Amino acid sequence: MTLTGLNLVKQGKVRDLYTTDAGVLMVASDRISAYDVVLPTPIPHKGAVLTGLSVFWFDKLKGVVPNHLISTNPDDFSPEAKEHADALRGRTMLVRPAEVVPIECVARGYITGSGWKEYMASQSVCGISLPAGLKESEKLPEPIFTPATKEEEGHDENIDFERAASIAGRETAEKLRDLTLALYTQAAVYAAERGIIIADTKFEFGFIDGELTLVDEALTPDSSRFWPSDEWQPGGSVPSFDKQFVRDWLDESGWDHTPPGPDLPDAVVDRTRAKYVEAYEQLTGRSFEDWLR
């Protein structure tokens, strides 16, 4: 997506950031990445799902921590952005600029993914000792805070709390831990009522006017592992509401995880889009078509 007349300051794997007089425009594209490679085939409406869910969670969790959202209505955007209203609608947040803390704040309620691999090697995750004998995808005795570095290139690195404190400062790191676990706990209780397990999720925070603030996205299929409650079973992997169809197809295709990535077949694109939309509708209780309008 090319937005002429706007000042592009950063292009990530999925999001493009533009500075305007009204604030920062955070535009969620339909790009999809796997194994840190942006694939050539977009997933239709993926950016709108990420934006719609983030807005939903920002509102639901605003009692825990303030967030950076100003508006999603193109009428509130700057004049140069309003010219692109049709392209921006549904996938764009106007947000306050923040001094982002360079730590990925991860909460885990279940042992899976990189946490499972670390547990198998050391019976701990990010320096936190866990009980012996846990099965893959098993619920943890209590949620844990497992921070990671924010890397511009390549994989984020899981770190322990002491390393996080050395990066952000101890007082800030303690606040990040407490906020992350509070957000996760409240969101997990709500999602469970909607038939979804939030196995883990990551948040980003920044300082706005000296106050720690929730920024970027929140509790989307890109930043979280959502499992259908009725399909959860400890002892192996669990189907999820995310790009698992994409990763599975890529693994079976023989691709070596180096750029460029292969084109995705229509069937994989359609199933992935359906899973993202299903996550939105099941969590919000609203029609995705209504959000697009």
PDB file of C-alpha atoms in Angstrom:
ATOM      1  CA  MET A   1       0.000   0.000   0.000  1.00  0.00           C
ATOM      2  CA  THR A   2       1.495   3.340  -1.068  1.00  0.00           C
ATOM      3  CA  LEU A   3       0.132   6.461   0.632  1.00  0.00           C
ATOM      4  CA  THR A   4       1.437   9.468  -1.232  1.00  0.00           C
ATOM      5  CA  GLY A   5       1.798  12.694   0.693  1.00  0.00           C
ATOM      6  CA  LEU A   6       2.304  10.956   4.038  1.00  0.00           C
ATOM      7  CA  ASN A   7       5.600  10.697   5.915  1.00  0.00           C
ATOM      8  CA  LEU A   8       6.470   7.002   6.293  1.00  0.00           C
ATOM      9  CA  VAL A   9       8.821   6.660   9.275  1.00  0.00           C
ATOM     10  CA  LYS A  10       8.870   2.894   9.743  1.00  0.00           C
ATOM     11  CA  GLN A  11       7.773  -0.195   7.866  1.00  0.00           C
ATOM     12  CA  GLY A  12       7.607  -3.387   9.882  1.00  0.00           C
ATOM     13  CA  LYS A  13       6.687  -6.885   8.825  1.00  0.00           C
ATOM     14  CA  VAL A  14       2.999  -6.009   9.092  1.00  0.00           C
ATOM     15  CA  ARG A  15       2.578  -2.362  10.156  1.00  0.00           C
ATOM     16  CA  ASP A  16       3.518   0.924   8.507  1.00  0.00           C
ATOM     17  CA  LEU A  17       3.922   4.022  10.673  1.00  0.00           C
ATOM     18  CA  TYR A  18       3.332   7.539   9.373  1.00  0.00           C
ATOM     19  CA  THR A  19       3.797  10.783  11.268  1.00  0.00           C
ATOM     20  CA  THR A  20       1.110  13.464  10.894  1.00  0.00           C
ATOM     21  CA  ASP A  21       0.162  16.659  12.688  1.00  0.00           C
ATOM     22  CA  ALA A  22      -2.705  14.801  14.377  1.00  0.00           C
ATOM     23  CA  GLY A  23      -0.537  11.956  15.686  1.00  0.00           C
ATOM     24  CA  VAL A  24       1.046   8.738  14.422  1.00  0.00           C
ATOM     25  CA  LEU A  25      -0.893   6.673  11.901  1.00  0.00           C
ATOM     26  CA  MET A  26      -0.428   2.950  12.536  1.00  0.00           C
ATOM     27  CA  VAL A  27      -1.569   1.124   9.396  1.00  0.00           C
ATOM     28  CA  ALA A  28      -1.950  -2.661   9.637  1.00  0.00           C
ATOM     29  CA  SER A  29      -1.350  -4.208   6.225  1.00  0.00           C
ATOM     30  CA  ASP A  30      -2.489  -7.622   5.003  1.00  0.00           C
ATOM     31  CA  ARG A  31       1.119  -8.820   4.869  1.00  0.00           C
ATOM     32  CA  ILE A  32       1.896 -12.050   6.660  1.00  0.00           C
ATOM     33  CA  SER A  33       5.276 -13.238   7.863  1.00  0.00           C
ATOM     34  CA  ALA A  34       6.513 -16.672   8.832  1.00  0.00           C
ATOM     35  CA  TYR A  35       9.928 -17.593  10.183  1.00  0.00           C
ATOM     36  CA  ASP A  36      10.781 -13.858  10.091  1.00  0.00           C
ATOM     37  CA  VAL A  37      10.191 -13.649   6.329  1.00  0.00           C
ATOM     38  CA  VAL A  38       7.393 -11.551   4.835  1.00  0.00           C
ATOM     39  CA  LEU A  39       5.610 -13.768   2.340  1.00  0.00           C
ATOM     40  CA  PRO A  40       4.608 -12.491  -1.116  1.00  0.00           C
ATOM     41  CA  THR A  41       0.928 -13.443  -0.703  1.00  0.00           C
ATOM     42  CA  PRO A  42      -1.244 -11.213   1.517  1.00  0.00           C
ATOM     43  CA  ILE A  43      -4.158 -12.455   3.647  1.00  0.00           C
ATOM     44  CA  PRO A  44      -7.236 -10.342   2.760  1.00  0.00           C
ATOM     45  CA  HIS A  45      -8.586  -8.252   5.668  1.00  0.00           C
ATOM     46  CA  LYS A  46      -5.884  -9.482   8.058  1.00  0.00           C
ATOM     47  CA  GLY A  47      -4.907  -5.904   8.901  1.00  0.00           C
ATOM     48  CA  ALA A  48      -8.509  -5.028   9.687  1.00  0.00           C
ATOM     49  CA  VAL A  49      -8.776  -7.987  12.076  1.00  0.00           C
ATOM     50  CA  LEU A  50      -5.615  -6.922  13.912  1.00  0.00           C
ATOM     51  CA  THR A  51      -6.855  -3.347  14.199  1.00  0.00           C
ATOM     52  CA  GLY A  52     -10.412  -4.242  15.189  1.00  0.00           C
ATOM     53  CA  LEU A  53      -9.293  -6.656  17.897  1.00  0.00           C
ATOM     54  CA  SER A  54      -6.709  -4.235  19.281  1.00  0.00           C
ATOM     55  CA  VAL A  55      -9.341  -1.499  19.540  1.00  0.00           C
ATOM     56  CA  PHE A  56     -11.700  -3.939  21.282  1.00  0.00           C
ATOM     57  CA  TRP A  57      -9.075  -4.925  23.854  1.00  0.00           C
ATOM     58  CA  PHE A  58      -7.853  -1.360  24.398  1.00  0.00           C
ATOM     59  CA  ASP A  59     -11.370  -0.436  25.449  1.00  0.00           C
ATOM     60  CA  LYS A  60     -11.946  -3.537  27.578  1.00  0.00           C
ATOM     61  CA  LEU A  61      -8.612  -3.229  29.424  1.00  0.00           C
ATOM     62  CA  LYS A  62      -8.418   0.558  29.798  1.00  0.00           C
ATOM     63  CA  GLY A  63      -9.074   0.186  33.517  1.00  0.00           C
ATOM     64  CA  VAL A  64      -5.782  -1.699  33.900  1.00  0.00           C
ATOM     65  CA  VAL A  65      -3.496   0.610  31.928  1.00  0.00           C
ATOM     66  CA  PRO A  66      -3.941   3.565  29.552  1.00  0.00           C
ATOM     67  CA  ASN A  67      -3.313   2.986  25.848  1.00  0.00           C
ATOM     68  CA  HIS A  68      -2.095   5.110  22.948  1.00  0.00           C
ATOM     69  CA  LEU A  69      -5.267   5.086  20.822  1.00  0.00           C
ATOM     70  CA  ILE A  70      -6.733   8.421  19.713  1.00  0.00           C
ATOM     71  CA  SER A  71      -9.164   7.360  16.982  1.00  0.00           C
ATOM     72  CA  THR A  72      -9.859   4.943  14.147  1.00  0.00           C
ATOM     73  CA  ASN A  73     -12.185   7.343  12.342  1.00  0.00           C
ATOM     74  CA  PRO A  74     -10.592   8.851   9.212  1.00  0.00           C
ATOM     75  CA  ASP A  75     -12.575  12.038   9.914  1.00  0.00           C
ATOM     76  CA  ASP A  76     -10.177  12.605  12.832  1.00  0.00           C
ATOM     77  CA  PHE A  77      -7.041  12.128  10.731  1.00  0.00           C
ATOM     78  CA  SER A  78      -4.920  14.949   9.326  1.00  0.00           C
ATOM     79  CA  PRO A  79      -5.961  16.488   5.970  1.00  0.00           C
ATOM     80  CA  GLU A  80      -3.262  14.645   4.015  1.00  0.00           C
ATOM     81  CA  ALA A  81      -4.396  11.342   5.544  1.00  0.00           C
ATOM     82  CA  LYS A  82      -8.090  11.949   4.864  1.00  0.00           C
ATOM     83  CA  GLU A  83      -7.288  11.758   1.150  1.00  0.00           C
ATOM     84  CA  HIS A  84      -6.594   8.040   1.728  1.00  0.00           C
ATOM     85  CA  ALA A  85      -9.671   7.439   3.899  1.00  0.00           C
ATOM     86  CA  ASP A  86     -10.961   4.474   1.898  1.00  0.00           C
ATOM     87  CA  ALA A  87      -7.608   2.673   2.079  1.00  0.00           C
ATOM     88  CA  LEU A  88      -7.118   3.462   5.773  1.00  0.00           C
ATOM     89  CA  ARG A  89     -10.597   2.734   7.099  1.00  0.00           C
ATOM     90  CA  GLY A  90     -10.793  -0.309   9.370  1.00  0.00           C
ATOM     91  CA  ARG A  91      -7.053  -1.015   9.394  1.00  0.00           C
ATOM     92  CA  THR A  92      -5.657   2.210  10.850  1.00  0.00           C
ATOM     93  CA  MET A  93      -5.250   3.638  14.341  1.00  0.00           C
ATOM     94  CA  LEU A  94      -4.341   7.240  15.019  1.00  0.00           C
ATOM     95  CA  VAL A  95      -2.174   6.986  18.134  1.00  0.00           C
ATOM     96  CA  ARG A  96      -0.145   9.173  20.444  1.00  0.00           C
ATOM     97  CA  PRO A  97       3.626   8.973  19.942  1.00  0.00           C
ATOM     98  CA  ALA A  98       5.427   7.073  22.684  1.00  0.00           C
ATOM     99  CA  GLU A  99       8.942   6.361  23.876  1.00  0.00           C
ATOM    100  CA  VAL A 100       8.766   2.595  23.444  1.00  0.00           C
ATOM    101  CA  VAL A 101      10.423   0.366  26.059  1.00  0.00           C
ATOM    102  CA  PRO A 102      12.703  -2.043  24.119  1.00  0.00           C
ATOM    103  CA  ILE A 103      11.293  -5.206  25.714  1.00  0.00           C
ATOM    104  CA  GLU A 104       8.650  -7.648  24.505  1.00  0.00           C
ATOM    105  CA  CYS A 105       6.433  -8.294  27.523  1.00  0.00           C
ATOM    106  CA  VAL A 106       5.238 -11.886  27.264  1.00  0.00           C
ATOM    107  CA  ALA A 107       2.737 -13.579  29.555  1.00  0.00           C
ATOM    108  CA  ARG A 108       2.421 -17.361  29.463  1.00  0.00           C
ATOM    109  CA  GLY A 109      -0.439 -19.271  31.015  1.00  0.00           C
ATOM    110  CA  TYR A 110       0.374 -22.554  29.261  1.00  0.00           C
ATOM    111  CA  ILE A 111       3.650 -24.259  28.368  1.00  0.00           C
ATOM    112  CA  THR A 112       4.045 -24.270  24.603  1.00  0.00           C
ATOM    113  CA  GLY A 113       6.138 -22.861  21.761  1.00  0.00           C
ATOM    114  CA  SER A 114       9.601 -21.582  22.662  1.00  0.00           C
ATOM    115  CA  GLY A 115       8.667 -21.888  26.333  1.00  0.00           C
ATOM    116  CA  TRP A 116       8.117 -25.630  25.908  1.00  0.00           C
ATOM    117  CA  LYS A 117      11.496 -26.029  24.197  1.00  0.00           C
ATOM    118  CA  GLU A 118      13.218 -24.133  27.005  1.00  0.00           C
ATOM    119  CA  TYR A 119      11.373 -26.158  29.649  1.00  0.00           C
ATOM    120  CA  MET A 120      12.420 -29.430  28.027  1.00  0.00           C
ATOM    121  CA  ALA A 121      16.051 -28.323  28.186  1.00  0.00           C
ATOM    122  CA  SER A 122      16.152 -26.757  31.659  1.00  0.00           C
ATOM    123  CA  GLN A 123      12.783 -27.228  33.441  1.00  0.00           C
ATOM    124  CA  SER A 124      12.569 -23.443  33.470  1.00  0.00           C
ATOM    125  CA  VAL A 125      11.482 -20.574  31.229  1.00  0.00           C
ATOM    126  CA  CYS A 126      13.326 -17.249  31.262  1.00  0.00           C
ATOM    127  CA  GLY A 127      14.931 -18.183  34.579  1.00  0.00           C
ATOM    128  CA  ILE A 128      11.628 -19.198  36.227  1.00  0.00           C
ATOM    129  CA  SER A 129      11.736 -22.758  37.577  1.00  0.00           C
ATOM    130  CA  LEU A 130       8.657 -24.814  36.791  1.00  0.00           C
ATOM    131  CA  PRO A 131       7.323 -28.101  38.201  1.00  0.00           C
ATOM    132  CA  ALA A 132       8.724 -31.335  36.809  1.00  0.00           C
ATOM    133  CA  GLY A 133       6.622 -33.508  34.541  1.00  0.00           C
ATOM    134  CA  LEU A 134       4.639 -30.842  32.697  1.00  0.00           C
ATOM    135  CA  LYS A 135       3.180 -31.911  29.362  1.00  0.00           C
ATOM    136  CA  GLU A 136       3.267 -29.800  26.226  1.00  0.00           C
ATOM    137  CA  SER A 137       0.346 -27.315  26.191  1.00  0.00           C
ATOM    138  CA  GLU A 138      -0.396 -27.943  29.882  1.00  0.00           C
ATOM    139  CA  LYS A 139      -1.764 -25.082  31.982  1.00  0.00           C
ATOM    140  CA  LEU A 140       0.849 -23.588  34.304  1.00  0.00           C
ATOM    141  CA  PRO A 141       0.185 -23.340  38.059  1.00  0.00           C
ATOM    142  CA  GLU A 142      -0.004 -19.563  37.539  1.00  0.00           C
ATOM    143  CA  PRO A 143       0.789 -17.214  34.640  1.00  0.00           C
ATOM    144  CA  ILE A 144       4.430 -16.200  34.308  1.00  0.00           C
ATOM    145  CA  PHE A 145       6.163 -13.118  32.887  1.00  0.00           C
ATOM    146  CA  THR A 146       8.776 -14.125  30.322  1.00  0.00           C
ATOM    147  CA  PRO A 147      10.288 -11.035  28.665  1.00  0.00           C
ATOM    148  CA  ALA A 148      12.183 -10.994  25.388  1.00  0.00           C
ATOM    149  CA  THR A 149      14.397  -8.566  23.544  1.00  0.00           C
ATOM    150  CA  LYS A 150      12.982  -6.518  20.675  1.00  0.00           C
ATOM    151  CA  GLU A 151      15.092  -7.303  17.632  1.00  0.00           C
ATOM    152  CA  GLU A 152      14.856  -5.310  14.398  1.00  0.00           C
ATOM    153  CA  GLU A 153      16.133  -8.318  12.462  1.00  0.00           C
ATOM    154  CA  GLY A 154      15.740 -12.018  13.256  1.00  0.00           C
ATOM    155  CA  HIS A 155      14.197 -13.675  16.302  1.00  0.00           C
ATOM    156  CA  ASP A 156      13.511 -11.942  19.606  1.00  0.00           C
ATOM    157  CA  GLU A 157      15.578 -13.503  22.390  1.00  0.00           C
ATOM    158  CA  ASN A 158      13.948 -14.797  25.575  1.00  0.00           C
ATOM    159  CA  ILE A 159      15.594 -13.212  28.622  1.00  0.00           C
ATOM    160  CA  ASP A 160      15.233 -13.455  32.399  1.00  0.00           C
ATOM    161  CA  PHE A 161      13.855 -10.733  34.623  1.00  0.00           C
ATOM    162  CA  GLU A 162      17.298  -9.513  35.686  1.00  0.00           C
ATOM    163  CA  ARG A 163      18.273  -8.921  32.059  1.00  0.00           C
ATOM    164  CA  ALA A 164      15.000  -7.048  31.501  1.00  0.00           C
ATOM    165  CA  ALA A 165      15.730  -4.902  34.559  1.00  0.00           C
ATOM    166  CA  SER A 166      19.180  -4.073  33.214  1.00  0.00           C
ATOM    167  CA  ILE A 167      17.600  -2.890  29.945  1.00  0.00           C
ATOM    168  CA  ALA A 168      14.588  -0.970  31.255  1.00  0.00           C
ATOM    169  CA  GLY A 169      15.565  -0.235  34.848  1.00  0.00           C
ATOM    170  CA  ARG A 170      14.322  -2.285  37.805  1.00  0.00           C
ATOM    171  CA  GLU A 171      11.356  -0.086  38.722  1.00  0.00           C
ATOM    172  CA  THR A 172      10.115  -0.022  35.120  1.00  0.00           C
ATOM    173  CA  ALA A 173      10.690  -3.767  34.695  1.00  0.00           C
ATOM    174  CA  GLU A 174       8.642  -4.488  37.817  1.00  0.00           C
ATOM    175  CA  LYS A 175       5.803  -2.321  36.516  1.00  0.00           C
ATOM    176  CA  LEU A 176       6.000  -4.044  33.120  1.00  0.00           C
ATOM    177  CA  ARG A 177       5.767  -7.456  34.790  1.00  0.00           C
ATOM    178  CA  ASP A 178       2.815  -6.472  36.971  1.00  0.00           C
ATOM    179  CA  LEU A 179       0.914  -4.810  34.109  1.00  0.00           C
ATOM    180  CA  THR A 180       1.583  -7.693  31.722  1.00  0.00           C
ATOM    181  CA  LEU A 181       0.244 -10.285  34.169  1.00  0.00           C
ATOM    182  CA  ALA A 182      -2.745  -8.128  35.099  1.00  0.00           C
ATOM    183  CA  LEU A 183      -3.683  -7.612  31.446  1.00  0.00           C
ATOM    184  CA  TYR A 184      -3.218 -11.286  30.624  1.00  0.00           C
ATOM    185  CA  THR A 185      -5.234 -12.484  33.613  1.00  0.00           C
ATOM    186  CA  GLN A 186      -8.203 -10.226  32.894  1.00  0.00           C
ATOM    187  CA  ALA A 187      -8.155 -11.002  29.163  1.00  0.00           C
ATOM    188  CA  ALA A 188      -7.817 -14.753  29.743  1.00  0.00           C
ATOM    189  CA  VAL A 189     -10.850 -14.842  32.032  1.00  0.00           C
ATOM    190  CA  TYR A 190     -12.947 -12.973  29.464  1.00  0.00           C
ATOM    191  CA  ALA A 191     -11.717 -15.092  26.523  1.00  0.00           C
ATOM    192  CA  ALA A 192     -12.478 -18.307  28.412  1.00  0.00           C
ATOM    193  CA  GLU A 193     -16.095 -17.162  28.665  1.00  0.00           C
ATOM    194  CA  ARG A 194     -16.048 -16.880  24.851  1.00  0.00           C
ATOM    195  CA  GLY A 195     -14.628 -20.386  24.372  1.00  0.00           C
ATOM    196  CA  ILE A 196     -11.039 -19.340  23.705  1.00  0.00           C
ATOM    197  CA  ILE A 197      -7.894 -20.094  25.690  1.00  0.00           C
ATOM    198  CA  ILE A 198      -5.168 -17.457  25.537  1.00  0.00           C
ATOM    199  CA  ALA A 199      -2.126 -19.687  25.891  1.00  0.00           C
ATOM    200  CA  ASP A 200       0.307 -16.783  25.744  1.00  0.00           C
ATOM    201  CA  THR A 201       0.501 -13.236  24.460  1.00  0.00           C
ATOM    202  CA  LYS A 202       2.922 -10.361  24.167  1.00  0.00           C
ATOM    203  CA  PHE A 203       2.451  -6.673  24.893  1.00  0.00           C
ATOM    204  CA  GLU A 204       4.489  -3.593  24.161  1.00  0.00           C
ATOM    205  CA  PHE A 205       4.630  -0.536  26.382  1.00  0.00           C
ATOM    206  CA  GLY A 206       5.937   2.974  26.036  1.00  0.00           C
ATOM    207  CA  PHE A 207       6.103   6.176  28.018  1.00  0.00           C
ATOM    208  CA  ILE A 208       3.654   8.948  27.105  1.00  0.00           C
ATOM    209  CA  ASP A 209       3.945  12.075  29.263  1.00  0.00           C
ATOM    210  CA  GLY A 210       5.948  10.024  31.743  1.00  0.00           C
ATOM    211  CA  GLU A 211       3.284   7.320  32.157  1.00  0.00           C
ATOM    212  CA  LEU A 212       3.653   3.683  31.112  1.00  0.00           C
ATOM    213  CA  THR A 213       1.136   3.117  28.338  1.00  0.00           C
ATOM    214  CA  LEU A 214       0.026   0.094  26.294  1.00  0.00           C
ATOM    215  CA  VAL A 215       1.088   0.597  22.660  1.00  0.00           C
ATOM    216  CA  ASP A 216       1.242  -1.231  19.322  1.00  0.00           C
ATOM    217  CA  GLU A 217      -1.369  -4.023  19.156  1.00  0.00           C
ATOM    218  CA  ALA A 218      -3.074  -6.027  21.870  1.00  0.00           C
ATOM    219  CA  LEU A 219      -4.235  -9.634  22.042  1.00  0.00           C
ATOM    220  CA  THR A 220      -4.487 -10.358  18.324  1.00  0.00           C
ATOM    221  CA  PRO A 221      -3.818 -13.641  16.496  1.00  0.00           C
ATOM    222  CA  ASP A 222      -0.423 -12.173  15.508  1.00  0.00           C
ATOM    223  CA  SER A 223       0.643 -11.385  19.068  1.00  0.00           C
ATOM    224  CA  SER A 224      -1.103 -14.219  20.892  1.00  0.00           C
ATOM    225  CA  ARG A 225      -1.710 -17.937  20.819  1.00  0.00           C
ATOM    226  CA  PHE A 226      -5.488 -18.483  20.835  1.00  0.00           C
ATOM    227  CA  TRP A 227      -6.771 -22.030  21.263  1.00  0.00           C
ATOM    228  CA  PRO A 228     -10.377 -23.271  20.973  1.00  0.00           C
ATOM    229  CA  SER A 229     -11.289 -24.389  24.488  1.00  0.00           C
ATOM    230  CA  ASP A 230     -13.056 -27.497  23.224  1.00  0.00           C
ATOM    231  CA  GLU A 231      -9.953 -28.675  21.326  1.00  0.00           C
ATOM    232  CA  TRP A 232      -7.388 -28.151  24.072  1.00  0.00           C
ATOM    233  CA  GLN A 233      -5.675 -31.301  25.297  1.00  0.00           C
ATOM    234  CA  PRO A 234      -2.326 -31.396  27.146  1.00  0.00           C
ATOM    235  CA  GLY A 235       0.319 -33.653  25.674  1.00  0.00           C
ATOM    236  CA  GLY A 236       0.847 -32.125  22.231  1.00  0.00           C
ATOM    237  CA  SER A 237       0.241 -29.115  20.045  1.00  0.00           C
ATOM    238  CA  VAL A 238      -3.217 -27.509  19.914  1.00  0.00           C
ATOM    239  CA  PRO A 239      -4.904 -25.995  16.818  1.00  0.00           C
ATOM    240  CA  SER A 240      -4.819 -22.207  16.980  1.00  0.00           C
ATOM    241  CA  PHE A 241      -6.586 -19.148  15.559  1.00  0.00           C
ATOM    242  CA  ASP A 242      -3.572 -17.796  13.714  1.00  0.00           C
ATOM    243  CA  LYS A 243      -1.209 -18.467  10.819  1.00  0.00           C
ATOM    244  CA  GLN A 244      -0.672 -22.123  11.725  1.00  0.00           C
ATOM    245  CA  PHE A 245      -2.117 -23.197   8.356  1.00  0.00           C
ATOM    246  CA  VAL A 246       0.563 -21.072   6.707  1.00  0.00           C
ATOM    247  CA  ARG A 247       3.402 -22.485   8.808  1.00  0.00           C
ATOM    248  CA  ASP A 248       2.196 -26.057   8.279  1.00  0.00           C
ATOM    249  CA  TRP A 249       2.014 -25.595   4.505  1.00  0.00           C
ATOM    250  CA  LEU A 250       5.439 -23.961   4.424  1.00  0.00           C
ATOM    251  CA  ASP A 251       6.938 -26.838   6.408  1.00  0.00           C
ATOM    252  CA  GLU A 252       5.436 -29.361   4.024  1.00  0.00           C
ATOM    253  CA  SER A 253       6.523 -27.367   0.943  1.00  0.00           C
ATOM    254  CA  GLY A 254      10.213 -27.900   1.584  1.00  0.00           C
ATOM    255  CA  TRP A 255      10.963 -24.164   1.812  1.00  0.00           C
ATOM    256  CA  ASP A 256      14.230 -23.561   3.683  1.00  0.00           C
ATOM    257  CA  HIS A 257      13.013 -20.474   5.608  1.00  0.00           C
ATOM    258  CA  THR A 258      15.272 -18.082   3.696  1.00  0.00           C
ATOM    259  CA  PRO A 259      13.957 -15.170   1.568  1.00  0.00           C
ATOM    260  CA  PRO A 260      12.115 -14.988  -0.678  1.00  0.00           C
ATOM    261  CA  GLY A 261       9.192 -16.970   0.619  1.00  0.00           C
ATOM    262  CA  PRO A 262       6.947 -18.955  -1.720  1.00  0.00           C
ATOM    263  CA  ASP A 263       3.528 -17.853  -2.953  1.00  0.00           C
ATOM    264  CA  LEU A 264       0.695 -19.278  -0.859  1.00  0.00           C
ATOM    265  CA  PRO A 265      -2.058 -21.335  -2.520  1.00  0.00           C
ATOM    266  CA  ASP A 266      -5.592 -19.968  -2.422  1.00  0.00           C
ATOM    267  CA  ALA A 267      -6.800 -22.693  -0.074  1.00  0.00           C
ATOM    268  CA  VAL A 268      -4.220 -21.744   2.586  1.00  0.00           C
ATOM    269  CA  VAL A 269      -5.006 -18.040   2.194  1.00  0.00           C
ATOM    270  CA  ASP A 270      -8.755 -18.647   2.535  1.00  0.00           C
ATOM    271  CA  ARG A 271      -8.424 -20.876   5.620  1.00  0.00           C
ATOM    272  CA  THR A 272      -6.048 -18.436   7.303  1.00  0.00           C
ATOM    273  CA  ARG A 273      -8.354 -15.479   6.646  1.00  0.00           C
ATOM    274  CA  ALA A 274     -11.286 -17.478   8.012  1.00  0.00           C
ATOM    275  CA  LYS A 275      -9.405 -18.255  11.235  1.00  0.00           C
ATOM    276  CA  TYR A 276      -8.486 -14.606  11.804  1.00  0.00           C
ATOM    277  CA  VAL A 277     -12.091 -13.493  11.231  1.00  0.00           C
ATOM    278  CA  GLU A 278     -13.398 -16.279  13.465  1.00  0.00           C
ATOM    279  CA  ALA A 279     -11.117 -15.115  16.280  1.00  0.00           C
ATOM    280  CA  TYR A 280     -12.415 -11.562  15.924  1.00  0.00           C
ATOM    281  CA  GLU A 281     -16.073 -12.542  15.948  1.00  0.00           C
ATOM    282  CA  GLN A 282     -15.801 -15.095  18.751  1.00  0.00           C
ATOM    283  CA  LEU A 283     -13.893 -12.742  21.051  1.00  0.00           C
ATOM    284  CA  THR A 284     -15.851  -9.559  20.365  1.00  0.00           C
ATOM    285  CA  GLY A 285     -19.287 -11.081  19.819  1.00  0.00           C
ATOM    286  CA  ARG A 286     -19.623  -8.743  16.843  1.00  0.00           C
ATOM    287  CA  SER A 287     -19.841  -9.169  13.088  1.00  0.00           C
ATOM    288  CA  PHE A 288     -16.551  -8.567  11.277  1.00  0.00           C
ATOM    289  CA  GLU A 289     -18.512  -7.108   8.382  1.00  0.00           C
ATOM    290  CA  ASP A 290     -19.838  -4.460  10.766  1.00  0.00           C
ATOM    291  CA  TRP A 291     -16.248  -3.527  11.681  1.00  0.00           C
ATOM    292  CA  LEU A 292     -15.337  -3.203   7.993  1.00  0.00           C
ATOM    293  CA  ARG A 293     -18.238  -0.816   7.536  1.00  0.00           C
TER     294      ARG A 293
END
